[in-house]
Short mmCIF file of C-alpha atoms in Angstrom, two decimals:
data_model
loop_
_atom_site.label_atom_id
_atom_site.label_comp_id
_atom_site.label_asym_id
_atom_site.label_seq_id
_atom_site.Cartn_x
_atom_site.Cartn_y
_atom_site.Cartn_z
CA MET A 273 91.85 136.53 160.34
CA ALA A 274 89.22 137.45 162.69
CA SER A 275 88.89 135.07 165.25
CA THR A 276 85.89 132.57 165.09
CA ARG A 277 83.56 132.20 168.30
CA LEU A 278 81.24 129.43 169.00
CA PRO A 279 78.00 131.10 170.20
CA GLY A 280 77.10 129.30 173.59
CA THR A 281 80.22 127.88 174.14
CA PRO A 282 80.39 128.99 177.87
CA ARG A 283 76.60 127.82 178.83
CA LEU A 284 77.57 124.33 177.22
CA LEU A 285 80.63 124.33 179.45
CA ARG A 286 78.59 125.09 182.72
CA ALA A 287 75.89 122.29 181.56
CA LEU A 288 78.31 120.04 181.35
CA ASN A 289 80.52 120.99 184.69
CA ASP A 290 77.02 120.73 186.11
CA ARG A 291 76.28 117.35 184.92
CA ALA A 292 79.31 115.67 185.52
CA ALA A 293 79.02 117.26 189.27
CA LEU A 294 75.50 116.08 189.81
CA GLU A 295 76.52 112.42 188.14
CA LEU A 296 79.46 112.39 190.97
CA LEU A 297 76.94 113.36 193.60
CA LEU A 298 74.70 110.61 192.81
CA ASN A 299 77.51 108.32 192.53
CA ARG A 300 79.68 109.19 195.44
CA GLY A 301 77.88 111.75 197.43
CA PRO A 302 77.75 113.76 199.58
CA LEU A 303 80.85 115.75 198.53
CA THR A 304 82.15 119.18 199.38
CA ARG A 305 82.86 122.05 196.87
CA ALA A 306 86.30 121.40 197.09
CA GLN A 307 85.72 117.54 196.60
CA LEU A 308 83.59 118.40 193.58
CA GLY A 309 86.47 120.66 192.21
CA GLU A 310 88.99 118.07 192.60
CA MET A 311 87.18 115.59 191.09
CA THR A 312 86.14 117.71 188.00
CA GLY A 313 88.97 119.57 187.65
CA LEU A 314 87.55 122.91 188.22
CA SER A 315 88.95 125.56 190.56
CA LYS A 316 87.72 126.68 193.68
CA VAL A 317 85.83 129.19 192.75
CA THR A 318 83.91 127.77 189.74
CA ALA A 319 83.18 124.87 191.60
CA SER A 320 81.40 127.20 194.36
CA GLN A 321 79.53 128.97 191.41
CA LEU A 322 78.64 125.65 190.50
CA VAL A 323 77.28 124.30 193.65
CA GLU A 324 75.36 127.55 193.99
CA ARG A 325 73.77 127.42 190.77
CA LEU A 326 72.65 123.92 191.33
CA GLU A 327 71.45 124.88 194.87
CA GLN A 328 69.07 127.92 193.62
CA ARG A 329 67.67 125.29 191.34
CA GLY A 330 66.61 122.75 194.09
CA LEU A 331 69.01 120.14 192.35
CA VAL A 332 71.59 119.86 195.33
CA ARG A 333 70.97 121.01 199.19
CA ARG A 334 73.03 120.92 202.30
CA VAL A 335 73.09 117.53 204.54
CA GLY A 336 75.74 118.05 206.78
CA GLU A 337 79.61 119.19 207.23
CA GLN A 338 82.84 117.28 207.24
CA ALA A 339 85.69 118.35 209.88
CA GLY A 340 89.08 119.66 208.30
CA GLY A 341 91.82 120.79 209.70
CA ARG A 342 91.98 124.93 210.08
CA GLY A 343 89.28 126.97 209.81
CA PRO A 344 85.42 126.13 209.66
CA ASN A 345 83.79 122.74 208.70
CA ALA A 346 83.28 122.35 205.20
CA GLN A 347 79.18 122.09 203.95
CA LEU A 348 78.33 118.58 202.26
CA TYR A 349 76.14 118.38 199.56
CA ALA A 350 74.07 115.47 197.93
CA VAL A 351 71.31 115.66 195.16
CA THR A 352 67.70 116.82 196.38
CA PRO A 353 65.94 113.69 196.35
CA GLY A 354 62.44 115.12 195.39
CA SER A 355 63.57 116.98 192.83
CA ALA A 356 61.91 114.76 190.55
CA HIS A 357 60.21 111.22 190.78
CA VAL A 358 59.61 108.51 188.30
CA ILE A 359 57.21 105.07 188.28
CA GLY A 360 57.95 102.12 186.71
CA VAL A 361 55.65 99.54 186.49
CA ASP A 362 55.63 95.95 185.94
CA VAL A 363 52.16 94.65 183.89
CA GLY A 364 51.55 91.41 183.76
CA PRO A 365 48.03 89.15 183.25
CA ASP A 366 47.01 88.61 186.61
CA ARG A 367 48.97 92.03 188.46
CA VAL A 368 50.11 95.28 188.21
CA VAL A 369 53.09 96.72 190.37
CA ALA A 370 54.02 100.07 190.69
CA ALA A 371 56.94 101.63 192.14
CA CYS A 372 58.08 105.66 192.75
CA ALA A 373 61.47 106.20 192.96
CA ASP A 374 62.97 109.65 193.49
CA ILE A 375 65.86 110.93 191.51
CA THR A 376 68.42 109.40 192.99
CA GLY A 377 67.19 106.16 192.63
CA SER A 378 65.78 105.06 195.68
CA ILE A 379 62.37 103.23 195.81
CA ILE A 380 60.01 105.13 198.53
CA GLY A 381 56.63 103.86 197.15
CA ARG A 382 55.34 100.52 195.85
CA VAL A 383 51.72 99.07 195.33
CA GLU A 384 50.55 95.73 193.68
CA GLN A 385 47.17 95.50 192.47
CA SER A 386 44.95 92.51 190.78
CA THR A 387 44.01 92.97 187.15
CA LYS A 388 41.86 89.88 187.15
CA ASP A 389 38.35 90.69 186.21
CA THR A 390 38.91 94.35 185.21
CA ASP A 391 37.74 95.91 181.64
CA ASP A 392 39.46 98.98 182.03
CA PRO A 393 43.31 98.91 181.60
CA VAL A 394 43.46 102.88 182.02
CA GLY A 395 41.98 102.61 185.39
CA VAL A 396 43.94 99.62 186.69
CA VAL A 397 47.35 101.78 185.73
CA HIS A 398 46.10 105.06 186.99
CA ASN A 399 45.31 103.40 190.30
CA ALA A 400 48.45 101.86 190.96
CA VAL A 401 50.61 104.90 189.64
CA VAL A 402 48.46 107.24 191.90
CA GLN A 403 48.83 105.23 195.03
CA ALA A 404 52.72 104.52 194.28
CA ALA A 405 52.99 108.06 194.25
CA THR A 406 51.30 108.68 197.54
CA ASP A 407 53.24 105.74 199.15
CA ALA A 408 55.85 107.48 198.51
CA GLY A 409 54.98 110.55 200.20
CA THR A 410 54.34 112.69 197.17
CA ASP A 411 51.73 113.69 194.17
CA MET A 412 51.81 113.06 190.48
CA THR A 413 52.92 116.72 189.93
CA SER A 414 56.39 115.83 190.98
CA VAL A 415 56.42 112.43 188.63
CA ARG A 416 58.21 113.09 185.72
CA ARG A 417 57.81 110.01 183.76
CA VAL A 418 56.02 106.34 183.83
CA VAL A 419 57.40 103.16 182.10
CA LEU A 420 55.23 100.48 181.67
CA GLY A 421 56.82 97.10 181.24
CA THR A 422 54.24 94.94 179.28
CA PRO A 423 54.14 91.88 177.87
CA GLY A 424 53.61 92.25 173.65
CA LEU A 425 54.92 94.36 171.12
CA VAL A 426 55.93 97.79 171.29
CA ASP A 427 55.76 100.10 168.14
CA PRO A 428 59.15 101.61 167.95
CA GLU A 429 57.75 104.78 165.93
CA SER A 430 54.66 105.42 168.07
CA GLY A 431 55.17 103.56 171.16
CA GLU A 432 52.21 102.25 171.19
CA ILE A 433 51.47 98.23 172.10
CA SER A 434 50.87 96.48 168.38
CA PHE A 435 49.43 93.61 170.53
CA ALA A 436 49.89 91.89 173.90
CA TRP A 437 49.17 88.31 174.26
CA ASP A 438 48.55 88.05 177.75
CA LEU A 439 46.77 91.38 177.64
CA PRO A 440 43.65 91.02 175.42
CA ARG A 441 42.15 94.22 176.35
CA TRP A 442 45.34 96.60 175.96
CA HIS A 443 44.95 98.10 172.41
CA ARG A 444 46.11 100.89 170.37
CA GLY A 445 45.24 104.41 171.39
CA LEU A 446 45.81 103.22 175.06
CA LEU A 447 49.28 105.18 175.23
CA ASP A 448 47.43 108.58 174.61
CA ASP A 449 44.61 107.51 177.11
CA LEU A 450 46.95 107.04 179.67
CA ARG A 451 48.91 110.17 178.77
CA ARG A 452 45.93 112.06 179.14
CA ASP A 453 44.83 110.46 182.38
CA LEU A 454 48.03 110.94 184.10
CA SER A 455 48.84 114.30 183.03
CA THR A 456 52.50 113.09 182.37
CA THR A 457 54.85 111.28 179.80
CA VAL A 458 54.23 107.83 179.69
CA VAL A 459 56.03 105.28 178.14
CA PHE A 460 55.66 101.61 177.11
CA GLY A 461 58.59 99.01 177.21
CA ASN A 462 58.25 95.60 176.13
CA ASP A 463 58.78 93.47 179.70
CA VAL A 464 61.92 91.24 178.24
CA ASN A 465 63.56 94.67 177.32
CA MET A 466 63.02 96.00 180.42
CA ALA A 467 64.50 92.98 182.30
CA ALA A 468 67.56 93.46 180.11
CA VAL A 469 67.88 96.98 181.04
CA ALA A 470 67.89 96.16 184.63
CA GLU A 471 70.29 93.13 183.70
CA SER A 472 72.80 95.23 182.12
CA SER A 473 72.42 98.14 184.97
CA THR A 474 72.69 96.09 187.89
CA GLY A 475 73.13 92.04 186.96
CA ALA A 476 74.99 89.57 185.67
CA ALA A 477 75.40 91.57 182.02
CA ALA A 478 76.73 95.16 184.53
CA GLY A 479 79.61 96.51 182.27
CA VAL A 480 79.04 94.22 178.81
CA LYS A 481 78.14 96.03 176.03
CA ASP A 482 77.00 92.85 173.97
CA PHE A 483 74.64 90.48 175.05
CA VAL A 484 71.35 88.73 174.87
CA LEU A 485 68.83 87.74 177.30
CA ILE A 486 66.42 84.58 177.15
CA TRP A 487 63.72 84.68 179.30
CA ALA A 488 62.14 81.54 180.39
CA GLY A 489 58.96 81.48 182.52
CA ARG A 490 55.18 81.02 181.79
CA GLY A 491 56.55 82.11 178.01
CA VAL A 492 59.75 82.46 176.34
CA GLY A 493 61.16 85.64 174.83
CA LEU A 494 64.37 87.29 173.89
CA ALA A 495 66.42 90.89 174.33
CA SER A 496 69.31 91.67 172.72
CA VAL A 497 71.81 94.37 173.49
CA ILE A 498 74.13 95.67 170.84
CA ASP A 499 76.93 98.08 171.16
CA GLY A 500 75.06 99.10 174.72
CA ARG A 501 71.76 99.40 173.40
CA LEU A 502 68.48 97.64 173.14
CA HIS A 503 67.56 96.18 169.76
CA GLN A 504 64.17 96.30 169.28
CA GLY A 505 63.53 95.79 165.43
CA SER A 506 61.57 98.09 162.55
CA THR A 507 58.29 96.87 164.30
CA GLY A 508 59.24 95.85 168.00
CA ALA A 509 59.18 92.43 167.21
CA ALA A 510 62.68 91.30 167.82
CA GLY A 511 62.92 89.18 170.64
CA GLU A 512 59.56 87.43 169.87
CA ILE A 513 62.03 84.06 170.17
CA GLY A 514 58.65 82.14 170.88
CA TYR A 515 57.95 82.16 167.35
CA LEU A 516 61.00 80.43 166.23
CA PRO A 517 60.47 77.53 163.66
CA VAL A 518 62.14 74.45 165.36
CA ALA A 519 62.93 71.16 163.91
CA GLY A 520 60.60 68.44 165.58
CA ALA A 521 57.84 70.81 166.52
CA GLU A 522 54.64 71.53 164.69
CA VAL A 523 55.29 75.00 163.00
CA PRO A 524 52.10 77.03 162.60
CA ARG A 525 51.42 78.93 159.51
CA HIS A 526 49.54 82.41 158.23
CA LEU A 527 50.35 83.48 161.78
CA GLY A 528 50.56 87.22 161.22
CA ARG A 529 49.00 89.15 164.00
CA LYS A 530 45.91 87.05 164.14
CA ALA A 531 47.74 84.67 166.16
CA THR A 532 47.62 86.80 169.44
CA LYS A 533 43.58 86.37 169.09
CA GLY A 534 43.45 83.00 168.09
CA GLY A 535 45.51 81.41 170.75
CA VAL A 536 48.11 79.93 168.24
CA ARG A 537 51.29 79.67 169.91
CA GLY A 538 54.78 79.31 168.07
CA ALA A 539 57.28 76.58 167.50
CA PHE A 540 59.87 77.40 169.95
CA GLN A 541 57.20 78.44 172.41
CA SER A 542 55.54 74.92 172.26
CA ILE A 543 58.63 73.11 173.17
CA ALA A 544 60.09 75.56 175.69
CA GLY A 545 57.22 77.37 177.34
CA ALA A 546 55.52 76.59 180.78
CA ASP A 547 53.24 73.72 179.61
CA ALA A 548 56.35 71.82 177.77
CA VAL A 549 58.29 72.23 181.14
CA LYS A 550 55.74 70.67 183.11
CA ALA A 551 55.64 67.81 180.52
CA ILE A 552 59.20 67.19 180.79
CA GLY A 553 58.76 67.04 184.14
CA LYS A 554 56.15 64.69 184.29
CA LYS A 555 57.75 62.46 181.88
CA TYR A 556 60.78 61.91 184.64
CA GLY A 557 57.92 61.78 187.53
CA PHE A 558 58.41 65.60 188.73
CA ARG A 559 55.16 67.69 188.84
CA GLY A 560 54.32 70.99 190.16
CA VAL A 561 51.68 73.61 189.98
CA GLU A 562 54.15 76.19 188.14
CA ALA A 563 56.73 74.99 185.74
CA ALA A 564 59.50 76.65 187.91
CA ASP A 565 58.66 74.13 190.88
CA VAL A 566 59.34 71.18 188.65
CA VAL A 567 62.59 72.70 187.52
CA ARG A 568 63.29 73.56 190.99
CA ASP A 569 62.12 69.75 192.30
CA ALA A 570 64.30 68.46 189.72
CA VAL A 571 67.56 70.17 190.90
CA GLU A 572 66.69 69.61 194.54
CA ALA A 573 66.35 65.82 193.66
CA GLY A 574 70.37 65.58 192.46
CA PRO A 575 70.75 62.30 189.77
CA ALA A 576 67.23 61.78 189.81
CA GLY A 577 66.16 65.22 188.47
CA GLU A 578 69.00 65.52 185.83
CA PRO A 579 67.45 63.97 182.68
CA VAL A 580 64.85 66.99 183.50
CA LEU A 581 67.35 69.58 183.28
CA ASP A 582 69.40 67.60 179.94
CA GLU A 583 66.14 67.73 178.14
CA LEU A 584 65.23 71.65 179.10
CA ALA A 585 68.59 72.59 178.38
CA ALA A 586 68.47 71.04 175.04
CA ARG A 587 65.57 72.73 173.86
CA LEU A 588 66.55 76.26 175.14
CA ALA A 589 69.67 75.49 173.39
CA LEU A 590 67.75 75.56 170.17
CA GLY A 591 66.60 79.30 171.00
CA VAL A 592 70.27 80.58 172.27
CA ALA A 593 71.80 78.79 169.51
CA ALA A 594 69.63 80.27 166.47
CA THR A 595 70.14 83.64 168.19
CA CYS A 596 73.98 83.49 168.95
CA VAL A 597 74.91 82.07 165.58
CA VAL A 598 73.22 85.69 164.07
CA LEU A 599 74.39 88.13 166.85
CA ASP A 600 77.43 86.06 168.46
CA PRO A 601 77.34 87.69 171.69
CA PRO A 602 80.17 86.86 174.47
CA LEU A 603 77.44 86.42 176.65
CA VAL A 604 73.68 85.10 177.26
CA VAL A 605 71.60 85.55 180.38
CA LEU A 606 69.30 83.38 181.19
CA ALA A 607 66.23 85.06 183.21
CA GLY A 608 62.61 84.24 184.16
CA GLU A 609 61.51 82.30 187.10
CA VAL A 610 62.19 78.63 184.88
CA SER A 611 65.93 79.86 184.35
CA GLN A 612 66.21 80.93 188.06
CA ALA A 613 64.63 77.61 189.18
CA GLY A 614 67.37 75.64 187.03
CA GLY A 615 70.15 77.94 188.56
CA PRO A 616 73.54 77.32 187.60
CA ALA A 617 72.87 73.58 186.76
CA LEU A 618 70.77 74.29 183.52
CA ALA A 619 73.34 77.41 182.65
CA ALA A 620 75.91 75.06 182.39
CA ARG A 621 73.96 72.48 180.29
CA VAL A 622 72.82 75.25 178.00
CA GLU A 623 76.29 76.79 177.12
CA ASN A 624 77.77 73.01 176.71
CA GLU A 625 74.74 72.05 174.39
CA VAL A 626 75.19 75.48 172.36
CA ALA A 627 78.75 74.87 171.89
CA SER A 628 78.30 71.18 170.72
CA ILE A 629 75.85 72.20 167.79
CA THR A 630 77.10 75.55 166.64
CA LEU A 631 80.65 77.22 166.07
CA VAL A 632 80.18 79.74 168.66
CA ASN A 633 80.37 79.45 172.48
CA PRO A 634 78.96 82.08 174.38
CA LYS A 635 79.27 82.07 178.40
CA VAL A 636 76.03 81.42 179.65
CA VAL A 637 74.75 82.73 183.17
CA ILE A 638 71.93 83.08 185.44
CA THR A 639 70.07 86.22 185.97
CA GLY A 640 71.72 88.67 188.57
CA VAL A 641 68.88 90.40 189.31
CA GLU A 642 67.06 88.38 191.95
CA ALA A 643 63.73 90.31 191.98
CA GLU A 644 61.20 92.01 189.81
CA PRO A 645 63.38 92.71 187.06
CA VAL A 646 60.81 93.74 184.78
CA LEU A 647 60.05 96.74 187.68
CA HIS A 648 63.58 97.61 187.98
CA GLY A 649 64.28 97.93 184.33
CA ALA A 650 61.46 100.31 184.17
CA LEU A 651 62.48 102.38 186.81
CA HIS A 652 66.05 102.01 185.47
CA THR A 653 64.56 103.37 181.90
CA ALA A 654 62.66 106.23 183.13
CA LEU A 655 65.39 107.27 185.92
CA GLY A 656 67.74 107.90 182.98
CA ALA A 657 65.55 109.89 180.91
CA VAL A 658 64.45 112.20 183.59
CA ARG A 659 68.04 113.12 184.59
CA ASP A 660 68.88 113.85 181.13
CA GLU A 661 65.73 116.26 181.30
CA VAL A 662 66.44 117.91 184.77
CA PHE A 663 70.05 117.84 184.60
CA GLY A 664 70.46 118.84 181.11
CA SER A 665 68.65 121.99 181.68
CA THR A 666 70.53 123.26 184.54
CA THR A 667 71.61 126.40 183.02
CA ALA A 668 68.20 127.22 181.15
#
């Protein structure tokens, strides 16, 4: 019987070895050729050939020496930071924050711009992205991907924004306009989903395959991660928990997509959004410019502020419970400025309330991402895709 050969197998093995070595250099570098060989299980000769191949492609570089016993010092290698760049953007109703990272994940450029009094979303994003690249000491020719975290629905099929409550000037067709303008890959991502990516990467959900993130801030939102993957739904509307009907709150009817233009707020948003939080605080003598200020003051007030936390937790628990009886996750992460202001005291109350009104008892914790989760989630998303592109093409 003639032997069966798999075409391209040596090339595939080289690609797999190259990718494994690059991941090791990212996570544990700098390393010598011998160390790479030992960690990958490759022979000294194969490891040396691998390093030479990656060095020729500009993906790794020599960064020093390691003294050994006999013979010359061993060369240390690391991933070349400037082999590719990405930009993450956090788009809000009042400002745009853009950050540029090299392929190692180091943030090397950052800018912030106001979005007030502008009718040109392309121009705002263009300026922020280009300035972030400039601040990083590079230009758009090395930027392989731009990911924008934005409020609203992102159509999973087209990648376009279906609607954005806080960004009325953002519209279908904007994605193509930005791609043409920036001459690179541009991707939209829902802002709460981006926060969940950051949580999964470096926050309270690191290493957890199934969890939900509840965002409580100016608005309310939800991201669900199932078996390590974001669940967006067929139209991108998974997570629009503000429209969850809840008993005791007026349920607007005939919403459709017109709701975003008519100022109609969903039932859960009306009882757990920022205006509702401030109303709760006012009832118990706590006032603030922002909802988070009210909650923070209540926490600091000790026993006098407990009624505020109790009522807020009871309201948030309605959304958490509705989600958890369907998905049954082991972990719920509370994120957003209101959640952070409430801290562990709020999380504990939500956990107890959910357990008391449902058959599930997920662990409820406060976010582990202290600042700019949407921005960091956008950067993580961009880096993951670009590393696949760059590291996966090492044998091309």
